mmCIF file of C-alpha atoms and ligand atoms in Angstrom:
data_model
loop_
_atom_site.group_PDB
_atom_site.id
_atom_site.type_symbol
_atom_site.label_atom_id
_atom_site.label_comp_id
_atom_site.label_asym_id
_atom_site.label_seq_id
_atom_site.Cartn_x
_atom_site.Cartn_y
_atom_site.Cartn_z
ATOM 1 C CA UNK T 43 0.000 0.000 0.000
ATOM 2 C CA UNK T 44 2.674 2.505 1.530
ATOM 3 C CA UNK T 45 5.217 2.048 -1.918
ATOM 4 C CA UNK T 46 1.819 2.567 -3.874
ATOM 5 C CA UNK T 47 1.052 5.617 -2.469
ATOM 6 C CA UNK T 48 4.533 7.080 -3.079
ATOM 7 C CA UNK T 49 4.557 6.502 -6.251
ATOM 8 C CA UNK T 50 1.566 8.090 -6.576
ATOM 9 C CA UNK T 51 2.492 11.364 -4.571
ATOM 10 C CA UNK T 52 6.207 11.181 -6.614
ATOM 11 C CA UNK T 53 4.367 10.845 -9.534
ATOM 12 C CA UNK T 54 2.167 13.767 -8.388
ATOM 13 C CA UNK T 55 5.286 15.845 -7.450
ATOM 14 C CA UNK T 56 6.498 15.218 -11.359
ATOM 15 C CA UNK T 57 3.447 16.595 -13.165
ATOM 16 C CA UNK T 58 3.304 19.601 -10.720
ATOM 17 C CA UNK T 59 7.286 20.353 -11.902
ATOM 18 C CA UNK T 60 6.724 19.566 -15.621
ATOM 19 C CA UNK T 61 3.067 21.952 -15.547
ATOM 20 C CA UNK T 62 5.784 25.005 -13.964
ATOM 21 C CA UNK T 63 7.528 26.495 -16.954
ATOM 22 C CA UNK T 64 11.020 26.542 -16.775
ATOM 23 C CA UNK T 65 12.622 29.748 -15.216
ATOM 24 C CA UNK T 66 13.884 31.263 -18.192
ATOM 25 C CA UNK T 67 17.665 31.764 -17.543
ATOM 26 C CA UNK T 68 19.094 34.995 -17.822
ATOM 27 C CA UNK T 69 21.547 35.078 -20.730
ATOM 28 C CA UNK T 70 24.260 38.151 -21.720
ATOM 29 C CA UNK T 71 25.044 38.736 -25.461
ATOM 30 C CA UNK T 72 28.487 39.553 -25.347
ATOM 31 C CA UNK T 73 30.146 41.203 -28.602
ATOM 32 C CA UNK T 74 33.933 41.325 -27.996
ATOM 33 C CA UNK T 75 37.269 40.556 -30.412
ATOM 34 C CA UNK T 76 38.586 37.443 -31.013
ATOM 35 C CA UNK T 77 41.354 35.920 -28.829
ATOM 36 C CA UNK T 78 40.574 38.924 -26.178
ATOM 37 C CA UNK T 79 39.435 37.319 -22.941
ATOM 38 C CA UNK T 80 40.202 34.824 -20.660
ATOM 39 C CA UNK T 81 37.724 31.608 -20.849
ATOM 40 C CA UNK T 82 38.163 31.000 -17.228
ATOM 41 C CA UNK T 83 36.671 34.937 -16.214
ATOM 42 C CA UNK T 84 33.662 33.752 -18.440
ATOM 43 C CA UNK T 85 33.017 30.461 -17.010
ATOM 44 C CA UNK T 86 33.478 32.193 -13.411
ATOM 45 C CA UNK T 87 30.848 34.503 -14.300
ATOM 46 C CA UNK T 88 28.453 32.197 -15.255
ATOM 47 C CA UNK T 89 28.923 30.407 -12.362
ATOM 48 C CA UNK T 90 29.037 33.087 -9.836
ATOM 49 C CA UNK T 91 25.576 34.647 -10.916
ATOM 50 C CA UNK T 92 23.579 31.737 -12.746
ATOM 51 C CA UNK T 93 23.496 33.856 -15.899
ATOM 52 C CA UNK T 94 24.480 32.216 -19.841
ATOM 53 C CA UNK T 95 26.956 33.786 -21.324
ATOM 54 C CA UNK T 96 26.325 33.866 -25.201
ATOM 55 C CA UNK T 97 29.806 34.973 -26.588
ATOM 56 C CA UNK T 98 30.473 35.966 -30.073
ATOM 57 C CA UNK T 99 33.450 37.507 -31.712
ATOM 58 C CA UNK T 100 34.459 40.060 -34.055
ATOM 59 C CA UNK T 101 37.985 40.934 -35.430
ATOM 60 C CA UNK T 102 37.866 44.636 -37.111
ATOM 61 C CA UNK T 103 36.310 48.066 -36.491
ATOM 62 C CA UNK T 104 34.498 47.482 -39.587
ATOM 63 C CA UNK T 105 32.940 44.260 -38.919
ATOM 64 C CA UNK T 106 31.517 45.715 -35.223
ATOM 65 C CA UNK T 107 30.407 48.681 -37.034
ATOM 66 C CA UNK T 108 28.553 46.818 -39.901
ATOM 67 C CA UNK T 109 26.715 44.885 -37.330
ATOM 68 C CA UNK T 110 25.705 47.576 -34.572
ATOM 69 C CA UNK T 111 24.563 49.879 -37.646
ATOM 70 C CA UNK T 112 21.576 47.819 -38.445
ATOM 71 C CA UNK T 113 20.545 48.765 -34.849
ATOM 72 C CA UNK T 114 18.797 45.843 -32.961
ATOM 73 C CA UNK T 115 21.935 43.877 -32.528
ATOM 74 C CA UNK T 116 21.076 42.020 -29.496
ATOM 75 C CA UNK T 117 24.058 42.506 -27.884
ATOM 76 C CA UNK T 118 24.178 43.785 -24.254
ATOM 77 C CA UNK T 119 28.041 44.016 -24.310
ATOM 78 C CA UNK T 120 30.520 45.465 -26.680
ATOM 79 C CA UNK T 121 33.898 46.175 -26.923
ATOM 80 C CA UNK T 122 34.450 49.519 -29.288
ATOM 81 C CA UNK T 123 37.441 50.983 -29.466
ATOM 82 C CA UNK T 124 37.542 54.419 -28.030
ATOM 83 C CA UNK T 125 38.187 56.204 -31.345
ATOM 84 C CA UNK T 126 37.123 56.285 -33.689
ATOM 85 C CA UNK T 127 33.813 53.660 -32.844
ATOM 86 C CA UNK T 128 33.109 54.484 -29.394
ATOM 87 C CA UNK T 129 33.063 57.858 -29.740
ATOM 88 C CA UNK T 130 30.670 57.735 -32.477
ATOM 89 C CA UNK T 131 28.188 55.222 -30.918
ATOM 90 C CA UNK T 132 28.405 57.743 -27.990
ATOM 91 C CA UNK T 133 27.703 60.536 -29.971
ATOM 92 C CA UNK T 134 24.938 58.694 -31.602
ATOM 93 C CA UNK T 135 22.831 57.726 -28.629
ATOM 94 C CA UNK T 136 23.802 54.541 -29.602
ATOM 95 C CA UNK T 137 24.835 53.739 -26.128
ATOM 96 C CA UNK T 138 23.369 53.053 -22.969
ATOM 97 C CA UNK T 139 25.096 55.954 -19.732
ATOM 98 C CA UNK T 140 26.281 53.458 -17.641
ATOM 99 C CA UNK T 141 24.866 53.277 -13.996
ATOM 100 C CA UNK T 142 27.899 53.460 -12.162
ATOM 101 C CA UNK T 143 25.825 52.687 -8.636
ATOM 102 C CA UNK T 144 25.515 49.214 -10.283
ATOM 103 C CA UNK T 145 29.093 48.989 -11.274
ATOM 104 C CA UNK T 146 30.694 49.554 -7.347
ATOM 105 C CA UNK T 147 34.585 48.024 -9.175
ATOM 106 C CA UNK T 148 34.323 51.432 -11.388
ATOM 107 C CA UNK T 149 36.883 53.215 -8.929
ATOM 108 C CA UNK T 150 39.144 49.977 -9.556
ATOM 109 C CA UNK T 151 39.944 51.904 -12.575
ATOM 110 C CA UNK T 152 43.301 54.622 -13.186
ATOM 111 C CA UNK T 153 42.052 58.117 -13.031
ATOM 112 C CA UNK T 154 44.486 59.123 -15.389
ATOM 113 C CA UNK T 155 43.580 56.413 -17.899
ATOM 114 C CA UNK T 156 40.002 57.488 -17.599
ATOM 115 C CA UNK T 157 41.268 61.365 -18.435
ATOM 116 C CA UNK T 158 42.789 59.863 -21.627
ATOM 117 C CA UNK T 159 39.768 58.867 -23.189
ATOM 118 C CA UNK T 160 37.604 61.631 -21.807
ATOM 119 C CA UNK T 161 38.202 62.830 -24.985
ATOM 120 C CA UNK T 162 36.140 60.609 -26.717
ATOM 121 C CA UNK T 163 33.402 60.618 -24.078
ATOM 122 C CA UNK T 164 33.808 63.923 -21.609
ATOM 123 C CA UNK T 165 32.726 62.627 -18.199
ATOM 124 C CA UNK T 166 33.052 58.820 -18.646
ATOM 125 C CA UNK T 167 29.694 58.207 -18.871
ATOM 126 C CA UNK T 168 29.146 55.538 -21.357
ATOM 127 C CA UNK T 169 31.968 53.301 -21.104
ATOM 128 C CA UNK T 170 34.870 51.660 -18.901
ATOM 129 C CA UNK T 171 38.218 50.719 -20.223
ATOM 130 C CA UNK T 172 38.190 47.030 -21.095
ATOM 131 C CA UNK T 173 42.245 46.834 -22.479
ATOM 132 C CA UNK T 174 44.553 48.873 -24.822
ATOM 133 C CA UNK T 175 47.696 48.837 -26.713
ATOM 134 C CA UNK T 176 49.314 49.774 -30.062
ATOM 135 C CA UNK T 177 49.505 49.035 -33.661
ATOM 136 C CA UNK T 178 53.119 47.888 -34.911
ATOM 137 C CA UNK T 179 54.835 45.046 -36.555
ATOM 138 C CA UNK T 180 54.818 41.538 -35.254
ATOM 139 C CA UNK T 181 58.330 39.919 -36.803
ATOM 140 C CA UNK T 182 60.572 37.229 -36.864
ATOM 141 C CA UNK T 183 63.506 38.464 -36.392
ATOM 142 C CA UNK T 184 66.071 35.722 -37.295
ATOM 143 C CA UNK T 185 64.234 36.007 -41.235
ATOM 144 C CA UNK T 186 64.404 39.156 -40.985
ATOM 145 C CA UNK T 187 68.083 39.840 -40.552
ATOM 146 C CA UNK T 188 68.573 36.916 -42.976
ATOM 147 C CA UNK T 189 66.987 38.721 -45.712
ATOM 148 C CA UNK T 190 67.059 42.000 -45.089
ATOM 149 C CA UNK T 191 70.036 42.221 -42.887
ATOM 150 C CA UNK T 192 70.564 46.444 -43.059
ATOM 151 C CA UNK T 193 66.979 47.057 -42.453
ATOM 152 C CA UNK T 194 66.215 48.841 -39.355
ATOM 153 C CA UNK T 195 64.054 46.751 -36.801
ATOM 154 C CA UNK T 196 62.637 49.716 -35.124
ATOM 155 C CA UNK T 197 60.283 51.228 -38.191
ATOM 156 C CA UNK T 198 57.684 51.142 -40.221
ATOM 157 C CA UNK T 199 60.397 51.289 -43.067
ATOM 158 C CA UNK T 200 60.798 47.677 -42.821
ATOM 159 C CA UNK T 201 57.049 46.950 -44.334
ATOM 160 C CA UNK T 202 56.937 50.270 -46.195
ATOM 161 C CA UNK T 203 59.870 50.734 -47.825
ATOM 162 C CA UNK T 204 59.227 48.728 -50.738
ATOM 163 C CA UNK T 205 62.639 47.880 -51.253
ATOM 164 C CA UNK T 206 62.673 46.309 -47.605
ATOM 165 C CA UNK T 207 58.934 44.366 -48.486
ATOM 166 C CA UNK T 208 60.282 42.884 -51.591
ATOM 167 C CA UNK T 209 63.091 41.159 -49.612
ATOM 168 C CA UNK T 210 60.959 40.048 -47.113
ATOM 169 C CA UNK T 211 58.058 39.141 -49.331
ATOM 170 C CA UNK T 212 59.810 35.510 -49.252
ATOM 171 C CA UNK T 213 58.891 35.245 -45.244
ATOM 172 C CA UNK T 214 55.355 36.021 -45.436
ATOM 173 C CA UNK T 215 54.202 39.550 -45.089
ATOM 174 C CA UNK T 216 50.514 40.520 -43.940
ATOM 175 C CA UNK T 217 48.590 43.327 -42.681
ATOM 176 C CA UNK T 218 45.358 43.643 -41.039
ATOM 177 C CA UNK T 219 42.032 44.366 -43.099
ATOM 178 C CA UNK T 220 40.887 47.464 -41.268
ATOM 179 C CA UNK T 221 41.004 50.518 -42.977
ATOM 180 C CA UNK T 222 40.430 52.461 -39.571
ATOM 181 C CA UNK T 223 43.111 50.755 -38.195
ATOM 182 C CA UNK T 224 45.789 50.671 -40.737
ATOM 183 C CA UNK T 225 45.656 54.121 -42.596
ATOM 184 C CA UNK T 226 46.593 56.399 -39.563
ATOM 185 C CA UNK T 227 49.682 54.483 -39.172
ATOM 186 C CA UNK T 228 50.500 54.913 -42.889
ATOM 187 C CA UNK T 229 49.888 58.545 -43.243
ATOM 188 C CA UNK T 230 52.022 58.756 -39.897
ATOM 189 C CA UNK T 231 55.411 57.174 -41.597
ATOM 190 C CA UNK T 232 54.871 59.523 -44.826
ATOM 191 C CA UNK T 233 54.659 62.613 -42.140
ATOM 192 C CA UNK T 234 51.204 63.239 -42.911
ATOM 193 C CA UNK T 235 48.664 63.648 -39.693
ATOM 194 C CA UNK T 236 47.057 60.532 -38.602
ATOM 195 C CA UNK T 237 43.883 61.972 -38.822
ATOM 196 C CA UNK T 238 44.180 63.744 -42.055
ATOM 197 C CA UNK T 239 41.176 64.247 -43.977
ATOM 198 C CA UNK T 240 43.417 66.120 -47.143
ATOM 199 C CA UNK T 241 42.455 64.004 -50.671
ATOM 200 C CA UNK T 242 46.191 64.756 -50.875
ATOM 201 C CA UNK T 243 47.468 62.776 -48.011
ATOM 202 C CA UNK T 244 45.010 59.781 -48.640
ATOM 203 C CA UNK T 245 46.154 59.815 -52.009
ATOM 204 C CA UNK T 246 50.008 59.586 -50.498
ATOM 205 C CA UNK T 247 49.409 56.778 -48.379
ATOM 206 C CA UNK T 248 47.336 54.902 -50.814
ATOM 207 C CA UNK T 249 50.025 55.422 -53.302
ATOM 208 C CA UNK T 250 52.684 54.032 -50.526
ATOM 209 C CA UNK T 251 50.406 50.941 -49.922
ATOM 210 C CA UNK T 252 50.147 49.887 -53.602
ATOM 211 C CA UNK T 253 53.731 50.045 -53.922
ATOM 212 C CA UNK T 254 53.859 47.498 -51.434
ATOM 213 C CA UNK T 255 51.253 45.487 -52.150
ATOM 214 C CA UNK T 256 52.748 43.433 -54.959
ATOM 215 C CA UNK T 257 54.908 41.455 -52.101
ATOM 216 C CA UNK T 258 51.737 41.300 -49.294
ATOM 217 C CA UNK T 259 50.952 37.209 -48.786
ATOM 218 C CA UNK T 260 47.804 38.422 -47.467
ATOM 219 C CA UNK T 261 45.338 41.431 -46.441
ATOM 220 C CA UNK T 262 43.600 39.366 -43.901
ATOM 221 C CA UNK T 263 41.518 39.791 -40.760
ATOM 222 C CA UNK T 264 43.643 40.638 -37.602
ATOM 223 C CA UNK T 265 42.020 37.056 -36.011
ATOM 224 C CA UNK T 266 43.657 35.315 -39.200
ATOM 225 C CA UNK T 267 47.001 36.335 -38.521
ATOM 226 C CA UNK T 268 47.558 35.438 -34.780
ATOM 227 C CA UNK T 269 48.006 31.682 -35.658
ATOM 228 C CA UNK T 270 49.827 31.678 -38.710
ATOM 229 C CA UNK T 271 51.999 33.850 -37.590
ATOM 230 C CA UNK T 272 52.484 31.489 -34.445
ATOM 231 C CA UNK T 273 53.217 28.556 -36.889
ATOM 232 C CA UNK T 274 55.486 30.813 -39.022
ATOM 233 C CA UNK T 275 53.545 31.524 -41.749
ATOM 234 C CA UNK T 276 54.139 35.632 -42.091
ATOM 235 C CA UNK T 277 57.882 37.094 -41.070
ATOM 236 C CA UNK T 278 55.942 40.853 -40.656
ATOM 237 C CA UNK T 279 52.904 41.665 -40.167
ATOM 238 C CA UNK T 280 51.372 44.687 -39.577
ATOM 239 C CA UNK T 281 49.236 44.360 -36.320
ATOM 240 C CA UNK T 282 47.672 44.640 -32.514
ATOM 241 C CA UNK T 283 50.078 44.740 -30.057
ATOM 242 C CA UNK T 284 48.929 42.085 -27.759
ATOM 243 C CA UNK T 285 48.007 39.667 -30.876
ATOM 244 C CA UNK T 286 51.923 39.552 -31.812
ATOM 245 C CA UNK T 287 52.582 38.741 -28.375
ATOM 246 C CA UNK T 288 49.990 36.227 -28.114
ATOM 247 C CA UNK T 289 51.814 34.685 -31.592
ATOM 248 C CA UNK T 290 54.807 34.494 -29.514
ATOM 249 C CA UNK T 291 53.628 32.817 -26.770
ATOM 250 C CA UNK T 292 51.700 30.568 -28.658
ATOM 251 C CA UNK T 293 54.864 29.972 -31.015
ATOM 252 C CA UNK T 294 57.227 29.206 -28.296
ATOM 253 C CA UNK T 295 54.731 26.582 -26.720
ATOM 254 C CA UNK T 296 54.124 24.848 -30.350
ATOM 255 C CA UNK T 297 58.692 24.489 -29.789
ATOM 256 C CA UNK T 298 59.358 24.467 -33.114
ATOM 257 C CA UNK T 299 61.847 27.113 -32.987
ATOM 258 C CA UNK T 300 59.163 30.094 -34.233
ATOM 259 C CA UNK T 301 60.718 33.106 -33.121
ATOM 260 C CA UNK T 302 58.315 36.148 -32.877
ATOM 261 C CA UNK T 303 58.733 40.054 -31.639
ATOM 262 C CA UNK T 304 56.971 43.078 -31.973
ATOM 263 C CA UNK T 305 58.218 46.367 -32.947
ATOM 264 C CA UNK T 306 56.347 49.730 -31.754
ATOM 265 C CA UNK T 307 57.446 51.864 -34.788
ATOM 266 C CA UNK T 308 59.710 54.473 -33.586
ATOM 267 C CA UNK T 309 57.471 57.242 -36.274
ATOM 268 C CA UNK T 310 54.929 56.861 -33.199
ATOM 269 C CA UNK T 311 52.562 53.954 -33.203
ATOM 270 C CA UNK T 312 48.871 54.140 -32.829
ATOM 271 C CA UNK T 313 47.615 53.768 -28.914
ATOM 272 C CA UNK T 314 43.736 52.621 -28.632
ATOM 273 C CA UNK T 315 41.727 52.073 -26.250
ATOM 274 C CA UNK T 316 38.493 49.324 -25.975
ATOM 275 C CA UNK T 317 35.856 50.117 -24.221
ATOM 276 C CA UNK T 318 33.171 48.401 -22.730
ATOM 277 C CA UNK T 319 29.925 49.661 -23.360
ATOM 278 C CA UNK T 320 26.177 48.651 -23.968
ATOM 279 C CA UNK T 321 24.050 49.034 -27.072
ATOM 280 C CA UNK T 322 21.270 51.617 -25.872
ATOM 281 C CA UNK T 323 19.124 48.697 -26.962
ATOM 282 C CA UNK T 324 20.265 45.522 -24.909
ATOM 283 C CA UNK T 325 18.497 43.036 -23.922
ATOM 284 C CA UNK T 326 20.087 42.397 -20.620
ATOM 285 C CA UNK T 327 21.395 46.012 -19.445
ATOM 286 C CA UNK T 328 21.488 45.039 -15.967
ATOM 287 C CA UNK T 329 23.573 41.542 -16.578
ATOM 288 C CA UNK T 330 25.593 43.487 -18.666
ATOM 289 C CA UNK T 331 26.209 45.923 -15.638
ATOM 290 C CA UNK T 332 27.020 42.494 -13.620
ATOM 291 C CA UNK T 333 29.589 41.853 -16.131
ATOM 292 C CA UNK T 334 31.445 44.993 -16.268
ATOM 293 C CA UNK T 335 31.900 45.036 -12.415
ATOM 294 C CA UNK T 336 33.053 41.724 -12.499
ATOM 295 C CA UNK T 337 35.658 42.179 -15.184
ATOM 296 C CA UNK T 338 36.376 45.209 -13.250
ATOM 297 C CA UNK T 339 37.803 43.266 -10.510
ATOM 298 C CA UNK T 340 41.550 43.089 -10.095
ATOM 299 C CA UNK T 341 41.997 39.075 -10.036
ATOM 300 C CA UNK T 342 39.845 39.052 -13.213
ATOM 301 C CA UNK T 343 41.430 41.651 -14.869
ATOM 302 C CA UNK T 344 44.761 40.522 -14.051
ATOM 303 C CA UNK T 345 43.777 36.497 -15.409
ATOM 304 C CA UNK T 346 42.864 38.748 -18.740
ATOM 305 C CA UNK T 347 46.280 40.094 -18.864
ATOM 306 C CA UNK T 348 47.771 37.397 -18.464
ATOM 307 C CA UNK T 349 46.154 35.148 -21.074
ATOM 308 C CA UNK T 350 45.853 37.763 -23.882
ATOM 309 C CA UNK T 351 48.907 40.016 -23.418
ATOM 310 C CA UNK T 352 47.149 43.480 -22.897
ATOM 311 C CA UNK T 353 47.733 45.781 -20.831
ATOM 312 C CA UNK T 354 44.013 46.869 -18.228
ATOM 313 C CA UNK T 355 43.511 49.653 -16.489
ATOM 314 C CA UNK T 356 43.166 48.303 -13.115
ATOM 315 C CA UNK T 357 46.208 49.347 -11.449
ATOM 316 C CA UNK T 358 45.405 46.383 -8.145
ATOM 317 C CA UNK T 359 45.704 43.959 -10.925
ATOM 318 C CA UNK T 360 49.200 44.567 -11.951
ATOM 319 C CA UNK T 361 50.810 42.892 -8.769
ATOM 320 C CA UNK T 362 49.118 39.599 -10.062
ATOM 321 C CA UNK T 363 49.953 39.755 -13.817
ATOM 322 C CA UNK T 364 52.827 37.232 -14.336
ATOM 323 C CA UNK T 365 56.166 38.740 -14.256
ATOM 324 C CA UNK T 366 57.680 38.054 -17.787
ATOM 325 C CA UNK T 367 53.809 39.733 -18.604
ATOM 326 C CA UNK T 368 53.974 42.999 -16.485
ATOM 327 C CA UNK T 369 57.857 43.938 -17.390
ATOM 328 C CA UNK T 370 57.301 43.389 -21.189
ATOM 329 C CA UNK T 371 57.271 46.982 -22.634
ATOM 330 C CA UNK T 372 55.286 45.876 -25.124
ATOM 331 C CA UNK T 373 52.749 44.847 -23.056
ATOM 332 C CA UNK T 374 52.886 47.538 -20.658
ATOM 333 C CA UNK T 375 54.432 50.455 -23.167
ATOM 334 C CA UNK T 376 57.010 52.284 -20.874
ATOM 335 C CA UNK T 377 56.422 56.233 -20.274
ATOM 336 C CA UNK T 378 58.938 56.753 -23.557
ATOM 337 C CA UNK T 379 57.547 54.678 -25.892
ATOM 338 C CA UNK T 380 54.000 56.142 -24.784
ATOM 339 C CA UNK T 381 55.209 59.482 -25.440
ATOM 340 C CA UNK T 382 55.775 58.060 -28.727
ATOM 341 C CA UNK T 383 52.136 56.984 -29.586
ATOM 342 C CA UNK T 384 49.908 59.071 -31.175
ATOM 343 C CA UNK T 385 45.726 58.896 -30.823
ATOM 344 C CA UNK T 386 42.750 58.880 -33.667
ATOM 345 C CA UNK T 387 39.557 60.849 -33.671
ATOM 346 C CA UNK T 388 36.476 60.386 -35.727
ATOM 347 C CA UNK T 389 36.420 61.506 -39.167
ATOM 348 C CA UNK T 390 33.454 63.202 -40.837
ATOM 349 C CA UNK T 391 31.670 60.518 -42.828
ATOM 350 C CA UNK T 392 32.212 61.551 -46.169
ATOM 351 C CA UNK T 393 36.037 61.248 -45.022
ATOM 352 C CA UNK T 394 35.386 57.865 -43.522
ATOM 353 C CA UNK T 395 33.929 56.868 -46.832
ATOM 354 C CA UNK T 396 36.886 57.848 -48.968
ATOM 355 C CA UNK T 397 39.449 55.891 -46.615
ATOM 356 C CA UNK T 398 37.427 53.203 -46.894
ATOM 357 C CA UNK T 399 37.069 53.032 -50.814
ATOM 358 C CA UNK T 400 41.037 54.398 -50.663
ATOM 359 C CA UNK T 401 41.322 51.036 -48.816
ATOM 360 C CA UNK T 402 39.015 48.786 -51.080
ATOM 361 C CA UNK T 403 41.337 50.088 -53.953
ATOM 362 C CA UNK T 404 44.339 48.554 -51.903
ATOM 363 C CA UNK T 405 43.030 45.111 -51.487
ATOM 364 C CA UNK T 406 42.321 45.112 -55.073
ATOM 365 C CA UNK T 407 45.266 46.201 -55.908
ATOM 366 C CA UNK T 408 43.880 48.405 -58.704
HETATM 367 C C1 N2P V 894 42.250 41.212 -30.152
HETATM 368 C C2 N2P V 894 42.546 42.482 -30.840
HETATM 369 C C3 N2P V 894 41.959 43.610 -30.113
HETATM 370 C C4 N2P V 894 42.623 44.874 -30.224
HETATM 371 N N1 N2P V 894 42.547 40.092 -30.921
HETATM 372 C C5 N2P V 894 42.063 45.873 -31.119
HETATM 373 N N2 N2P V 894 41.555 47.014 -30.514
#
């Protein structure tokens, strides 16, 4: 009778579950660059607060900017860099202000960093600094000096001087497909201003790039050319900071004797800045507030650092970035070499337009 009657009440119990609809589990759309976050602060994350992480990546300014333009992305986090994407989401009410009372970590962050990119958003209000570096030239140096042994390994002469890229078009040379992120850094070696909007100076870089372009192995997403540079693949490539370092890493662990080093170009190199923001229409805004005060902490931040080679902005994180990570200058640009950096803005559209079709021109090489 008794095992009867249990059955009956289990059976009971059952129904009543299966009739209650599942609790629909929170989830956050995340929208961040490849290779740019440690899987461990994710997984932590999700298990600290019960909420899904959906994670998807992007690898250029262009791509992130294709997809938030559409509006209705469904993202509730994204990682812009402060100029020139951030700045014009901002400026767009594209962005949510960020409610700092839910983000009790902000202060984690260096007041001077934050002055930096006040410029791109005067009173911090819609974003915290996720990581930054430069732009330069990941290489291998023993190729290098084997093929182009009086070519200087401080400059953007190596790639541009076509002389130097012809040499070294045996190696493998690439740069990355980003027209935001490649022109400044041109116009900068012919003496031009970064953020020159002059037809003239375009033209000038443009020319410079086509005159290397006949020895480029590739024009390639910047998430293309982490690995095959790590397997040897490219001897230069025109890149991220923390990607070349990455390479190396990656390179030295693979022990098959794939040198790799990175060169911030002594003309100045590009410093950015990626921010953490959320789309004015998320989903989720108050997960994604979770998740920006947890990334915000220094262990987290500091696990970043370590796994992706980029410099945060959490100063109480640097004591627990790995030594060889924290002393690297290229990682963690000395004062000198920052003084030797130079920052983007936004360009008018109809500017933006004509670097971009300058740039479509390149990769056609026509
Ligand atoms: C990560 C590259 C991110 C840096 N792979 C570009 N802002």
């Amino acid at each position: 009778m008794l095992p009867r009657l249990l059955a009956r009440c289990l059976c009971a119990a059952a129904l009543l579950l299966l009739a209650q609809p599942a609790r629909a589990q929170t989830v956050l759309n995340v929208y961040n660059w490849s290779d740019y976050i440690d899987p461990y602060a994710v997984a932590r994350f999700q298990q600290e607060t019960g909420i899904r992480v959906r994670y998807d990546v992007f690898d250029s300014l262009e791509t992130l900017e294709g997809k938030l333009s559409a509006g209705r992305s469904g993202y509730d986090i994204i990682v812009p860099t402060s100029e020139p994407t951030f700045a014009r989401l901002a400026r767009a009410g594209a962005l949510l202000p960020l409610d700092r009372g839910k983000i009790p970590n902000w202060n984690n962050q260096d007041p001077a960093l934050l002055r930096r990119v006040e410029s791109s958003d005067s009173g911090n209000r819609f974003g915290a600094i996720y990581l930054y570096g430069t732009i330069g030239l990941a290489i291998r140096p023993d190729r290098v000096r084997a093929l182009a042994p009086d070519a200087p390994l401080d400059s953007l002469d190596l790639l541009m001087q076509p002389d130097n890229a012809r040499r070294l078009s045996r190696c493998g040379i690439a740069i990355m497909d980003s027209a935001i992120d490649v022109l400044p850094s041109v116009l900068r070696w012919r003496g031009r201003d970064p953020n020159s909007t002059d037809p003239a100076d375009l033209r000038a870089a443009e020319e410079s790039l086509m005159a290397i372009r006949p020895h480029l192995r590739a024009i390639v997403a910047s998430g293309n050319i982490m690995d095959a540079l790590a397997s040897g693949e490219y001897c230069v490539a025109l890149t991220y900071s923390g990607d070349a370092i990455q390479a190396q890493a990656r390179a030295r662990e693979a022990g098959r004797g794939v040198d790799i080093g990175f060169i911030q170009p002594r003309q100045g190199a590009q410093l950015w800045f990626d921010m953490l923001a959320i789309p004015a229409d998320a989903p989720n805004p108050d997960a994604a507030h979770a998740f920006i005060n947890f990334l915000l902490r220094p262990e987290v931040m500091a696990g970043i650092t370590n796994q992706v080679r980029y410099p945060n902005a959490v100063p109480a994180a640097t004591p627990m970035v790995r030594e060889s990570v924290r002393n690297d200058p290229n990682v963690y640009p000395t004062p000198e070499m920052l003084a030797r950096t130079f920052a983007v803005g936004a360009l008018a559209p109809a500017a933006e337009r004509a670097r971009s079709r300058s740039w479509n021109r390149v990769k056609a090489g026509r």
